[in-house]
Coordinates of C-alpha atoms in Angstrom, one line a residue:
X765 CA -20.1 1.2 -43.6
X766 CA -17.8 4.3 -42.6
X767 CA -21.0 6.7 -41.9
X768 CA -21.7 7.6 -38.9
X769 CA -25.5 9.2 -38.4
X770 CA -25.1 11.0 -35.2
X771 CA -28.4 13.0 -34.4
X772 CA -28.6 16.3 -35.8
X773 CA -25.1 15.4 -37.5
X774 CA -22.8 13.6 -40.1
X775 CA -19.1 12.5 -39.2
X776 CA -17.2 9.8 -40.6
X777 CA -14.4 8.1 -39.0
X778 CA -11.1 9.1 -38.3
X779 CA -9.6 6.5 -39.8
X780 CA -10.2 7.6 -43.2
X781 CA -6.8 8.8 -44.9
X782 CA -8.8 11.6 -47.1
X783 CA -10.8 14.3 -45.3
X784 CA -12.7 15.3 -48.3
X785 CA -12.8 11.0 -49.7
X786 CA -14.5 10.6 -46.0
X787 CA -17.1 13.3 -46.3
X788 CA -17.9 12.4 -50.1
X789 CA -18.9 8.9 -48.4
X790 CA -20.0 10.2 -45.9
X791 CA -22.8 12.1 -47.7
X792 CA -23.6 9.1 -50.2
X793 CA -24.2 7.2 -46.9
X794 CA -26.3 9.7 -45.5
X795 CA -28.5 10.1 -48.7
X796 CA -28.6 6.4 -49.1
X797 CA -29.7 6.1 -45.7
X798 CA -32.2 8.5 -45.9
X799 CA -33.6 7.2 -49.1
X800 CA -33.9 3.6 -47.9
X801 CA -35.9 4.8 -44.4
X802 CA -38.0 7.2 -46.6
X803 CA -39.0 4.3 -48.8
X804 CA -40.1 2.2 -45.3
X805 CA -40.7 3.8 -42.7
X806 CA -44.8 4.0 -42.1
X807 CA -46.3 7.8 -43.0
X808 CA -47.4 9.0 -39.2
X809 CA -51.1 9.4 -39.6
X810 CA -53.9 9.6 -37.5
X811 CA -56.4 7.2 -36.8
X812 CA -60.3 7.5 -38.2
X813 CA -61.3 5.0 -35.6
X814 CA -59.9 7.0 -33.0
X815 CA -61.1 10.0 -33.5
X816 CA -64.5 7.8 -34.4
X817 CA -64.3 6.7 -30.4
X818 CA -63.8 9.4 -28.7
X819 CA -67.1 11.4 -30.9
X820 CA -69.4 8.5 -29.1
X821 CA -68.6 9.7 -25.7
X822 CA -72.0 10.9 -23.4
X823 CA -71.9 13.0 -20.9
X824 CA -75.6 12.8 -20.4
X825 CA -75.3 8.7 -19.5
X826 CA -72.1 9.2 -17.1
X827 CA -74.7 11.6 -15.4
X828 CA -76.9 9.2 -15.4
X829 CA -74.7 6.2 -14.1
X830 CA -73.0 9.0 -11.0
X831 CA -77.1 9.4 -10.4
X832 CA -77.8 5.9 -10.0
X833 CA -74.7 5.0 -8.2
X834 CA -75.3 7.9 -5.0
X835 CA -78.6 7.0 -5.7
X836 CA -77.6 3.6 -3.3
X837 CA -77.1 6.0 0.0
X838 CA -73.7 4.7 0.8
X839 CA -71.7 1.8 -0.9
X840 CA -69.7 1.0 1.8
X841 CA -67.4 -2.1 1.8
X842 CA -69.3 -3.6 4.7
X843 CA -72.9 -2.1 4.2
X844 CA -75.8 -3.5 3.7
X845 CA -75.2 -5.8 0.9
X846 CA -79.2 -7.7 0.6
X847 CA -81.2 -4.4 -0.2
X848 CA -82.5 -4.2 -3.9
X849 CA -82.0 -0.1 -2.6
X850 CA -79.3 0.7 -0.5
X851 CA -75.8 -0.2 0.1
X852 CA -72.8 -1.9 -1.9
X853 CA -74.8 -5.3 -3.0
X854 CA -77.3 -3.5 -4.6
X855 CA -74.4 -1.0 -5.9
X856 CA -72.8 -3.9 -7.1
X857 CA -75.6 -5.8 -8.7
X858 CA -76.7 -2.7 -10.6
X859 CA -73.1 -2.3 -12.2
X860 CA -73.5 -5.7 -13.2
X861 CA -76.9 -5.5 -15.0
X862 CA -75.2 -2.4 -16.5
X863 CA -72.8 -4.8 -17.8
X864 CA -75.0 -7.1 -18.9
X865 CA -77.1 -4.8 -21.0
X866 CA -74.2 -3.7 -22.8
X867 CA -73.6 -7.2 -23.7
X868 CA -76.5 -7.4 -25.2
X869 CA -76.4 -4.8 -27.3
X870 CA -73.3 -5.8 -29.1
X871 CA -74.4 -9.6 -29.8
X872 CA -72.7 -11.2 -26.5
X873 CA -69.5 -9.8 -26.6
X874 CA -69.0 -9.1 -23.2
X875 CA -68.6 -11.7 -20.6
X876 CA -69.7 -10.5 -17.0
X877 CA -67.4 -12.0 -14.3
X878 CA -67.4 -11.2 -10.7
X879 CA -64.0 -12.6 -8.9
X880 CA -64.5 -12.1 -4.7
X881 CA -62.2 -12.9 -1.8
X882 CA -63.8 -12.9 2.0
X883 CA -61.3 -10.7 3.7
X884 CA -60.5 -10.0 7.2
X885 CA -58.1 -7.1 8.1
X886 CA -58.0 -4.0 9.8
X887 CA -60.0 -2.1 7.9
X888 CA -62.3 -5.3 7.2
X889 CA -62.9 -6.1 11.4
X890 CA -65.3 -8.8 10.9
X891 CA -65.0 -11.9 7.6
X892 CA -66.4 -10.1 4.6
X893 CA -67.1 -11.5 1.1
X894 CA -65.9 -8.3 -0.9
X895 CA -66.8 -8.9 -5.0
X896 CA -65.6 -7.1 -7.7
X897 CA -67.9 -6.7 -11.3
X898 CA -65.9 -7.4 -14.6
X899 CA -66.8 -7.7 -18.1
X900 CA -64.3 -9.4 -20.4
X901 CA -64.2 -8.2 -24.3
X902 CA -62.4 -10.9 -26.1
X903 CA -59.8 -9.7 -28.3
X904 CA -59.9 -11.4 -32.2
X905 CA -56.4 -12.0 -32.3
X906 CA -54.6 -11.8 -29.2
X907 CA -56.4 -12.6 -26.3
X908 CA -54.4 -13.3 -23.9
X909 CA -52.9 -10.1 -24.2
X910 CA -55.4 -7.4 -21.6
X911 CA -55.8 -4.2 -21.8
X912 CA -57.9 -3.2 -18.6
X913 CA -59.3 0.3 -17.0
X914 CA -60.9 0.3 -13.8
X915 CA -62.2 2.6 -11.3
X916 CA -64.0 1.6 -7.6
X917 CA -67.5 1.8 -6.8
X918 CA -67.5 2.0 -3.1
X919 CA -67.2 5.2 -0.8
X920 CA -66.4 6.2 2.6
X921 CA -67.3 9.3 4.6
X922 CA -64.4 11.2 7.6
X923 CA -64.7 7.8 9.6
X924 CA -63.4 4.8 6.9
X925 CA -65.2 2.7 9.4
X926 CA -68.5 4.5 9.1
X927 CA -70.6 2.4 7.2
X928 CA -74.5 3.4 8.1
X929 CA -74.1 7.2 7.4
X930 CA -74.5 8.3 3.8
X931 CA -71.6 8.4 1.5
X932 CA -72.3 9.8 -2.1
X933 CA -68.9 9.1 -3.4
X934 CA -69.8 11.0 -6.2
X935 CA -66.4 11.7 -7.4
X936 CA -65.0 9.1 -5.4
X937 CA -65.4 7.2 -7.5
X938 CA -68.5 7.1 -9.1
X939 CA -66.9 9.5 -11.4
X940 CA -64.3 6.8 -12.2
X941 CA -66.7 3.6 -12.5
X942 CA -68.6 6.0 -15.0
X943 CA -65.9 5.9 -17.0
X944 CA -65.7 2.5 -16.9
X945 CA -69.4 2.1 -18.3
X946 CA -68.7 4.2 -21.0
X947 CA -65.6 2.7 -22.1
X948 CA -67.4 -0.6 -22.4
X949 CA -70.6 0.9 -23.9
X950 CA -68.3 2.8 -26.4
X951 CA -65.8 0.0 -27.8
X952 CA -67.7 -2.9 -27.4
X953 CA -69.0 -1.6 -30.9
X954 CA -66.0 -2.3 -32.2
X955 CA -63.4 -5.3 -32.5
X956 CA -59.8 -5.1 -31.4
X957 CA -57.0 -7.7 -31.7
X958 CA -56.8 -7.4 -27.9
X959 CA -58.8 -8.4 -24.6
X960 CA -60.2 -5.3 -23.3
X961 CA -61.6 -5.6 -19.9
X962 CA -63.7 -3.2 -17.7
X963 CA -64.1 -3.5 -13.8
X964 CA -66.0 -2.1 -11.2
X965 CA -63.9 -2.8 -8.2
X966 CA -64.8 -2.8 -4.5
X967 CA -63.1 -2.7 -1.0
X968 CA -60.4 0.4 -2.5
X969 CA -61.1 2.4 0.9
X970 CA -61.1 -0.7 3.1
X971 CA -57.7 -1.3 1.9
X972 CA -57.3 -1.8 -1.8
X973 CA -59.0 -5.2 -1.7
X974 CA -60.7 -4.9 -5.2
X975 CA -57.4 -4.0 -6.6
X976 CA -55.6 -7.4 -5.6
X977 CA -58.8 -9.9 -6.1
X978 CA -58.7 -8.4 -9.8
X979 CA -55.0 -8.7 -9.9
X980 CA -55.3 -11.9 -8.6
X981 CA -57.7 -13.0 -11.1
X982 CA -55.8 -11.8 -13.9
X983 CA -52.5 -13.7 -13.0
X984 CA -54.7 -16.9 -12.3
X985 CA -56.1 -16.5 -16.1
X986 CA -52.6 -16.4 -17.2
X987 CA -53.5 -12.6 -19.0
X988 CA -50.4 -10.8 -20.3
X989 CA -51.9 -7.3 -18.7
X990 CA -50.5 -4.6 -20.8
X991 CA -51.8 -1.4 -19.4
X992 CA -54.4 -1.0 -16.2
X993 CA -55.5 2.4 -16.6
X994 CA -57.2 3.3 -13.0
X995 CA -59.6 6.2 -13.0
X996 CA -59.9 7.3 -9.3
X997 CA -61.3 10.9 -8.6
X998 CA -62.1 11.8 -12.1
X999 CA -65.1 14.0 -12.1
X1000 CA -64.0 17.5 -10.7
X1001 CA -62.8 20.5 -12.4
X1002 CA -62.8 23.0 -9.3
X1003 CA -59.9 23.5 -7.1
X1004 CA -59.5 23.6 -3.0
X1005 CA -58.4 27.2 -4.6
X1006 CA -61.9 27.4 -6.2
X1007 CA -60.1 27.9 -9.4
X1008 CA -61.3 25.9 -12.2
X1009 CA -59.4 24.1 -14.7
X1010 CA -61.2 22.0 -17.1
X1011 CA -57.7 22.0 -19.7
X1012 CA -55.3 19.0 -17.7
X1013 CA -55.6 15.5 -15.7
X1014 CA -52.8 14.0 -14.1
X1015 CA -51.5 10.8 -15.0
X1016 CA -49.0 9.0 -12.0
X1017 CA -46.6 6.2 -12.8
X1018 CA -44.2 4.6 -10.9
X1019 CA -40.7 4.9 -11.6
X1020 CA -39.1 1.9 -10.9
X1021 CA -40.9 -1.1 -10.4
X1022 CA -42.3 -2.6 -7.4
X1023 CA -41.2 -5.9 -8.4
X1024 CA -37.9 -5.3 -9.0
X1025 CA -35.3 -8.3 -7.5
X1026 CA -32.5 -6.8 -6.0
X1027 CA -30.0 -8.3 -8.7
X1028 CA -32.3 -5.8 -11.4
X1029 CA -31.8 -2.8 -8.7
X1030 CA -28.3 -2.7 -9.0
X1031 CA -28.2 -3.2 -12.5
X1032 CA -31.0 0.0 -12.8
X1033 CA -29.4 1.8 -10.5
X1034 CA -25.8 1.6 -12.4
X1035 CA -27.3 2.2 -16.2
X1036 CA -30.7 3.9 -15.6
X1037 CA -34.3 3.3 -16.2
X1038 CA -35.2 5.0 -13.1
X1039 CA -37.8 7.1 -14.7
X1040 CA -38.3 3.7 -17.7
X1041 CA -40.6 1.4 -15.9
X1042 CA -43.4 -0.1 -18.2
X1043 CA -45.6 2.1 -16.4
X1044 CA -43.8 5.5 -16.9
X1045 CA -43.8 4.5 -20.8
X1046 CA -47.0 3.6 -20.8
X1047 CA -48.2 7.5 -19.4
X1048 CA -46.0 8.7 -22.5
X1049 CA -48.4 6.9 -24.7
X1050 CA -51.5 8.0 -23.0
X1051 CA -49.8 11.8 -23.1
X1052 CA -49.5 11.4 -26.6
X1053 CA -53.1 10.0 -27.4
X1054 CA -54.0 13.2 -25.6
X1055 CA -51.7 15.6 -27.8
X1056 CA -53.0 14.1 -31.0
X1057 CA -56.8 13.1 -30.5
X1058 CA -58.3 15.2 -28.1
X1059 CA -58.8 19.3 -28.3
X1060 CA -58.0 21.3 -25.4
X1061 CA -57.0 18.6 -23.0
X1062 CA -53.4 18.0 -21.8
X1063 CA -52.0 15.1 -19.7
X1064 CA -49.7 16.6 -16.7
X1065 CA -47.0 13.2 -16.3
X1066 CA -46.7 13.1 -12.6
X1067 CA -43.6 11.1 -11.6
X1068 CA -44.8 9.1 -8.4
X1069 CA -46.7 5.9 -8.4
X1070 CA -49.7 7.6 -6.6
X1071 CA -50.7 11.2 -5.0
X1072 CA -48.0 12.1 -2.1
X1073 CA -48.9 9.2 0.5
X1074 CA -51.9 7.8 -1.1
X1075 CA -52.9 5.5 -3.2
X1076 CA -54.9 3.4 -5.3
X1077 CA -56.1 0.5 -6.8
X1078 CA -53.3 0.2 -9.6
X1079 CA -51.1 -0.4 -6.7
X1080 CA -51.9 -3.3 -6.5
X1081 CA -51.2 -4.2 -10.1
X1082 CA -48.2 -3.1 -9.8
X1083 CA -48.0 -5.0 -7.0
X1084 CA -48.7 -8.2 -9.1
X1085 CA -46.2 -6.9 -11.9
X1086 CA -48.3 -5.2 -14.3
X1087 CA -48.0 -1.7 -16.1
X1088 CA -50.4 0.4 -14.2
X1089 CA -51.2 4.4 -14.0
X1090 CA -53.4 6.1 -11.9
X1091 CA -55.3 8.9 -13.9
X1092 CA -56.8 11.8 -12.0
X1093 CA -58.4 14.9 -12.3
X1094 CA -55.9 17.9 -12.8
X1095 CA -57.4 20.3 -9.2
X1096 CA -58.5 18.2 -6.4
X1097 CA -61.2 19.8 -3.5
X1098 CA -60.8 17.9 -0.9
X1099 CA -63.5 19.6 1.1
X1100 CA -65.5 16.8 -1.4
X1101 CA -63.2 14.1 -0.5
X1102 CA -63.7 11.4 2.6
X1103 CA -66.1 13.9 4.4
X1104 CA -69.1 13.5 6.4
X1105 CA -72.2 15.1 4.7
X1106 CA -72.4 19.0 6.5
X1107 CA -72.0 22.9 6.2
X1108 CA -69.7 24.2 8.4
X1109 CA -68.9 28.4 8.7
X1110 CA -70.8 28.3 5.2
X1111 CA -68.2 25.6 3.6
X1112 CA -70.4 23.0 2.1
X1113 CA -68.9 19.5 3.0
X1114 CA -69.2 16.0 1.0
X1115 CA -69.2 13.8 -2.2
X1116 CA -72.1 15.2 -3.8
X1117 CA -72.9 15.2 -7.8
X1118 CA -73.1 19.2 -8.2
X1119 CA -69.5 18.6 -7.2
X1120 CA -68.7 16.8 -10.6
X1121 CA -68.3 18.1 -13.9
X1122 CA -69.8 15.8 -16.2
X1123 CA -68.1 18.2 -19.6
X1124 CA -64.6 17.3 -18.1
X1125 CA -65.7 13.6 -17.3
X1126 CA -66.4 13.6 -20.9
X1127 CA -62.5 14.6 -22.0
X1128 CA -61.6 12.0 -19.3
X1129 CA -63.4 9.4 -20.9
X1130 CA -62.2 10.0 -24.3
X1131 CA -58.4 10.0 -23.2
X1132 CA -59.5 6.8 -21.7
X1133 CA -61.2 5.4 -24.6
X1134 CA -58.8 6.4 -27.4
X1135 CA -55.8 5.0 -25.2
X1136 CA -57.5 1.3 -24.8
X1137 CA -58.7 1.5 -28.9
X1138 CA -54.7 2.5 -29.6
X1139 CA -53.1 0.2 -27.5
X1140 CA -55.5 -3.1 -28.5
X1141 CA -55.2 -2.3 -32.3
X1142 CA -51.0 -1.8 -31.9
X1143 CA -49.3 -5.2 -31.8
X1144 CA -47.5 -6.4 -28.7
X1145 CA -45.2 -4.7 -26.6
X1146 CA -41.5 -5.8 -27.9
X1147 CA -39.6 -8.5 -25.8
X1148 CA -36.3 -8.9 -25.0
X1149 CA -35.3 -5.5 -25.3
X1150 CA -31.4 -4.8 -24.8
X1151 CA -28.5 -2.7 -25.9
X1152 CA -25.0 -3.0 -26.7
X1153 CA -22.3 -0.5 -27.2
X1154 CA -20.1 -0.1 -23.8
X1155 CA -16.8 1.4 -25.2
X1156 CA -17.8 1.6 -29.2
X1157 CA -18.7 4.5 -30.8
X1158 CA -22.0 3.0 -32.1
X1159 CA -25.0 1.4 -30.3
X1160 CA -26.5 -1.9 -31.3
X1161 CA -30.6 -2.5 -30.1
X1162 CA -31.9 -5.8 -30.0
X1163 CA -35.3 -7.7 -29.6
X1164 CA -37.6 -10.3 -30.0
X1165 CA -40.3 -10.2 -33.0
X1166 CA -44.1 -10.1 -31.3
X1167 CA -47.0 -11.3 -33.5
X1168 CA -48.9 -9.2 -35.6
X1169 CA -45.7 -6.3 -36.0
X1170 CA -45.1 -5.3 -39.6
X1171 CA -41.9 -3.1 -38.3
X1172 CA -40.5 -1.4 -35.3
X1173 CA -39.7 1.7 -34.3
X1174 CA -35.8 2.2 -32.3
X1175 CA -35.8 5.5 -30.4
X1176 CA -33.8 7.3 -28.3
X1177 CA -33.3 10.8 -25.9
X1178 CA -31.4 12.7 -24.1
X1179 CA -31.0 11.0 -20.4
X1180 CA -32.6 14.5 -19.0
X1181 CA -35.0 14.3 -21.8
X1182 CA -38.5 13.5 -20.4
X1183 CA -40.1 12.3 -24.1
X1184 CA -38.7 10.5 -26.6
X1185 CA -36.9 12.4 -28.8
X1186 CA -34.8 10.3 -32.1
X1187 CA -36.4 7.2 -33.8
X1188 CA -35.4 5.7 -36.6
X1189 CA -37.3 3.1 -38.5
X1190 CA -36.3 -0.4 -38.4
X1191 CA -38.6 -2.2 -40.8
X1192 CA -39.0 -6.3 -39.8
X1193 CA -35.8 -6.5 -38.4
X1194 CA -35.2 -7.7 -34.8
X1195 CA -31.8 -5.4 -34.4
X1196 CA -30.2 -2.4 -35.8
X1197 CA -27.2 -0.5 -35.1
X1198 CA -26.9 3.1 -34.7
X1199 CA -23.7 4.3 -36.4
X1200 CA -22.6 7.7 -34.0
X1201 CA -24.7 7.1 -31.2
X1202 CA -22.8 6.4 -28.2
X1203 CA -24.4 4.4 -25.7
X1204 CA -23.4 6.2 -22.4
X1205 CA -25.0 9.7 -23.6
X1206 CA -28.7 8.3 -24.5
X1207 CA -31.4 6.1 -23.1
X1208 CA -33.4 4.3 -25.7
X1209 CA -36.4 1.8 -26.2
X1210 CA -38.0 0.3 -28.8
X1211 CA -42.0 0.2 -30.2
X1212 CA -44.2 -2.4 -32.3
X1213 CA -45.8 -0.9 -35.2
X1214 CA -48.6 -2.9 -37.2
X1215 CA -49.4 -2.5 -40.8
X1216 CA -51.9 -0.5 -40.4
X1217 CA -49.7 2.3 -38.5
X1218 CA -50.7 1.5 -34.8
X1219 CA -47.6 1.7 -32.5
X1220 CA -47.1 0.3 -29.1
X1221 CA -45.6 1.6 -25.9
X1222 CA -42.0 2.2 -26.4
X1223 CA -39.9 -0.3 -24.4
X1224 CA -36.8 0.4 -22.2
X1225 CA -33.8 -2.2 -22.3
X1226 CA -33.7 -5.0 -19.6
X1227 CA -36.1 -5.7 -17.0
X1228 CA -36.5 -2.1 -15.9
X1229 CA -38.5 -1.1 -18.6
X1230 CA -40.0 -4.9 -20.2
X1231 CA -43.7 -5.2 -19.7
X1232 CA -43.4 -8.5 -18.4
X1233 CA -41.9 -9.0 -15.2
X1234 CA -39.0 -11.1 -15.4
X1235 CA -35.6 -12.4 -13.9
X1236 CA -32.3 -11.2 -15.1
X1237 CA -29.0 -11.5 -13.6
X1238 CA -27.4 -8.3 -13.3
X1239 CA -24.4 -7.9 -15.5
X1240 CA -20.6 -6.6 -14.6
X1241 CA -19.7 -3.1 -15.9
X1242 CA -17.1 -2.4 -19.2
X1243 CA -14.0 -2.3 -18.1

């Protein structure tokens, strides 16, 4: 083939002895090339089922569940953990029976887990059995392959030590184990070729403990962990500023990975993916389930693993080389946030519930919802993603077949570009080559596309963008 299908363009090669011979190929080329995509390329609709979740979001039971949970006083890492009443066992207990119920009502299909670690630490000054609460959704065709969101159920006041004093932790993070509940009550009506699982974590302000026993517990089930979508300070829709913004949440992602070997640093670091990692693609996708199935409500992409200097349970995830975000809400007051219950100069202090707005914990919930349903329908992540094309004027894109793909997707951008911005449709194939497309001017990835038009994360070349962690010797330059 002569044609060279250059975005936005149509060129043939130089070494054509006729001008006008070239472009008359040329064009045929184009035409036939446009014809055959046309004829495979899957008709980008949306999703009934999608739309279907996100209409079977409650407001009225997250109330409920934030009015239970600061119902327990304080929840604590090291409170009182025998009281049916007060404290983080009967916090914890209460999540589980939540769990349980919701079992129930979809004929068993929720298995109720809690994985615990006795920690000692410096937040932890005495041996403490911290527990987190989990219910397991078995996927019908993949299993092994988890989809998880998460949020943490215990709260501090000013003193992280403070354990006796009441601590609402309305928003922190009631708000985000709300969220949690109704995810699970919402999609374990349905079936999903993936494992969806739903956790209630503890120990987050002692130190990120729940994080790590669940990312422990993950990695000693052997679970391919897609996404972890952590929902910490969800509820609020009111500003320090006192402005109020119910139209955006912030999603954070990481950049480059925490597990990157040094040998994939160098690599990275020469040919990009800086802004690539799993994680980072993984926000596009939840962006876009935003864009397309829910009214009024953006996701603002915020390039850092976590809020400037903080940080969360997905940490740890990423920690244990999973894709993690951290989704938040879009204004935080953090006059609500870590504070002893008080007035002060008529400034009212604390994690109370008239802090959260249970309208915007709705939208959350749906973006929450509709990105679990869209990314346990969609087959599995591509593997062995690479590229070729150093010193060529075309660019080749390889990878491995995943189970239950009826095509993939190859894109590319712009290396400034922050979304995707070219695709082209690759049917069954495992590689294509893009005639025109030089390599050194675009970064690219590719998705996993099922029959029924559910697409996957897009996946950057090489170890800096794979959703499983692994090893790969750094290659030498094009000379």
């Amino acid at each position: 083939m002569t044609v060279v299908l250059h975005p936005g363009k149509v060129r043939a090669f130089h070494t054509m002895r006729s001008p006008m011979r070239a472009l008359s190929i040329a064009l045929a080329g184009l035409m036939l090339v446009s014809a055959s995509a046309a004829a495979q390329t899957p008709v980008p609709s949306e999703h009934a089922l999608l739309h279907q979740v996100a209409g079977e979001v409650r407001p009225e039971r997250m109330r409920a569940d934030i009015e239970a949970l600061v119902g327990f006083g304080t929840r604590h890492t090291l409170s009182d953990t025998q009281s049916d009443t007060r404290g983080i066992g009967a916090a914890r207990r209460w999540a589980q029976r939540q769990f349980e119920a919701i079992g129930r009502e979809c004929g068993g299909c929720l298995t109720v887990v809690t994985p615990s670690d006795t920690v000692t630490g410096a937040r932890v000054p005495t041996p403490t059995e911290v527990v987190d609460i989990v219910a397991i959704q078995r996927g019908t065709g993949d299993p092994n392959r988890v989809i998880i969101i998460s949020g943490h159920i215990d709260s501090r006041v000013t003193d992280v030590m403070n354990f006796t004093d009441d601590a609402p932790g309305a928003n922190d993070d009631a708000s985000g184990v709300a969220a949690v509940l109704e995810a699970a009550r919402v999609l374990s009506k349905h079936r999903f070729d993936a494992t969806l699982v739903y956790a209630a974590l503890s120990g987050e302000e002692q130190g990120l403990l729940g994080g790590k026993i669940l990312a422990d517990y993950a990695q000693a089930q052997g679970w391919r962990v897609e996404a972890n979508l952590n929902n910490d300070i969800v509820g609020n829709s009111e500003g320090q500023s006192g402005v109020r913004d119910t139209t955006r949440v912030r999603v954070f992602s990481e950049g480059t990975k925490t597990v990157e070997t040094e040998a994939q640093e160098e690599r990275r670091r020469y040919n990009g993916g800086e802004v690539d990692s799993s994680s980072r693609n993984l926000a596009r996708f939840v962006d876009a389930m935003a864009d397309r199935y829910l009214t009024n409500f953006d996701v603002e992409m915020i390039y850092r693993t976590d809020r400037y200097g903080r940080g969360g349970d997905q940490v740890e995830m990423l920690r244990h080389g999973f894709p993690a975000v951290r989704i938040s809400e879009g204004a935080e007051n953090y006059d609500r946030q870590h504070q002893d219950l008080r007035v002060e100069n008529g400034v009212h202090y604390g994690d109370t519930i008239d802090g959260v707005d249970f309208d915007y914990l709705g939208q959350v919930a749906r973006l929450n919802i509709v990105s679990m349903a869209a990314l346990a329908n969609a087959p599995a992540t591509p593997l062995g993603v690479t590229i070729e094309g150093a010193v060529k004027p075309d660019t080749t894109v390889k990878w491995q077949a995943v189970p239950g793909a009826a095509g993939y997707r190859v894109w590319w951008r712009p290396t400034t570009s922050p979304q995707w911005t070219h695709s082209r449709w690759a049917g069954s194939a495992t590689e294509i080559t893009l005639p025109g497309v030089v390599i050194d001017d675009y970064f690219f990835g590719v998705s996993a596309v099922s029959d029924d038009g559910y697409e996957s994360p897009v996946v950057f070349p090489g170890p800096a963008g794979s959703f499983v962690s692994v090893g790969d010797p750094a290659p030498r330059p094009a000379q």
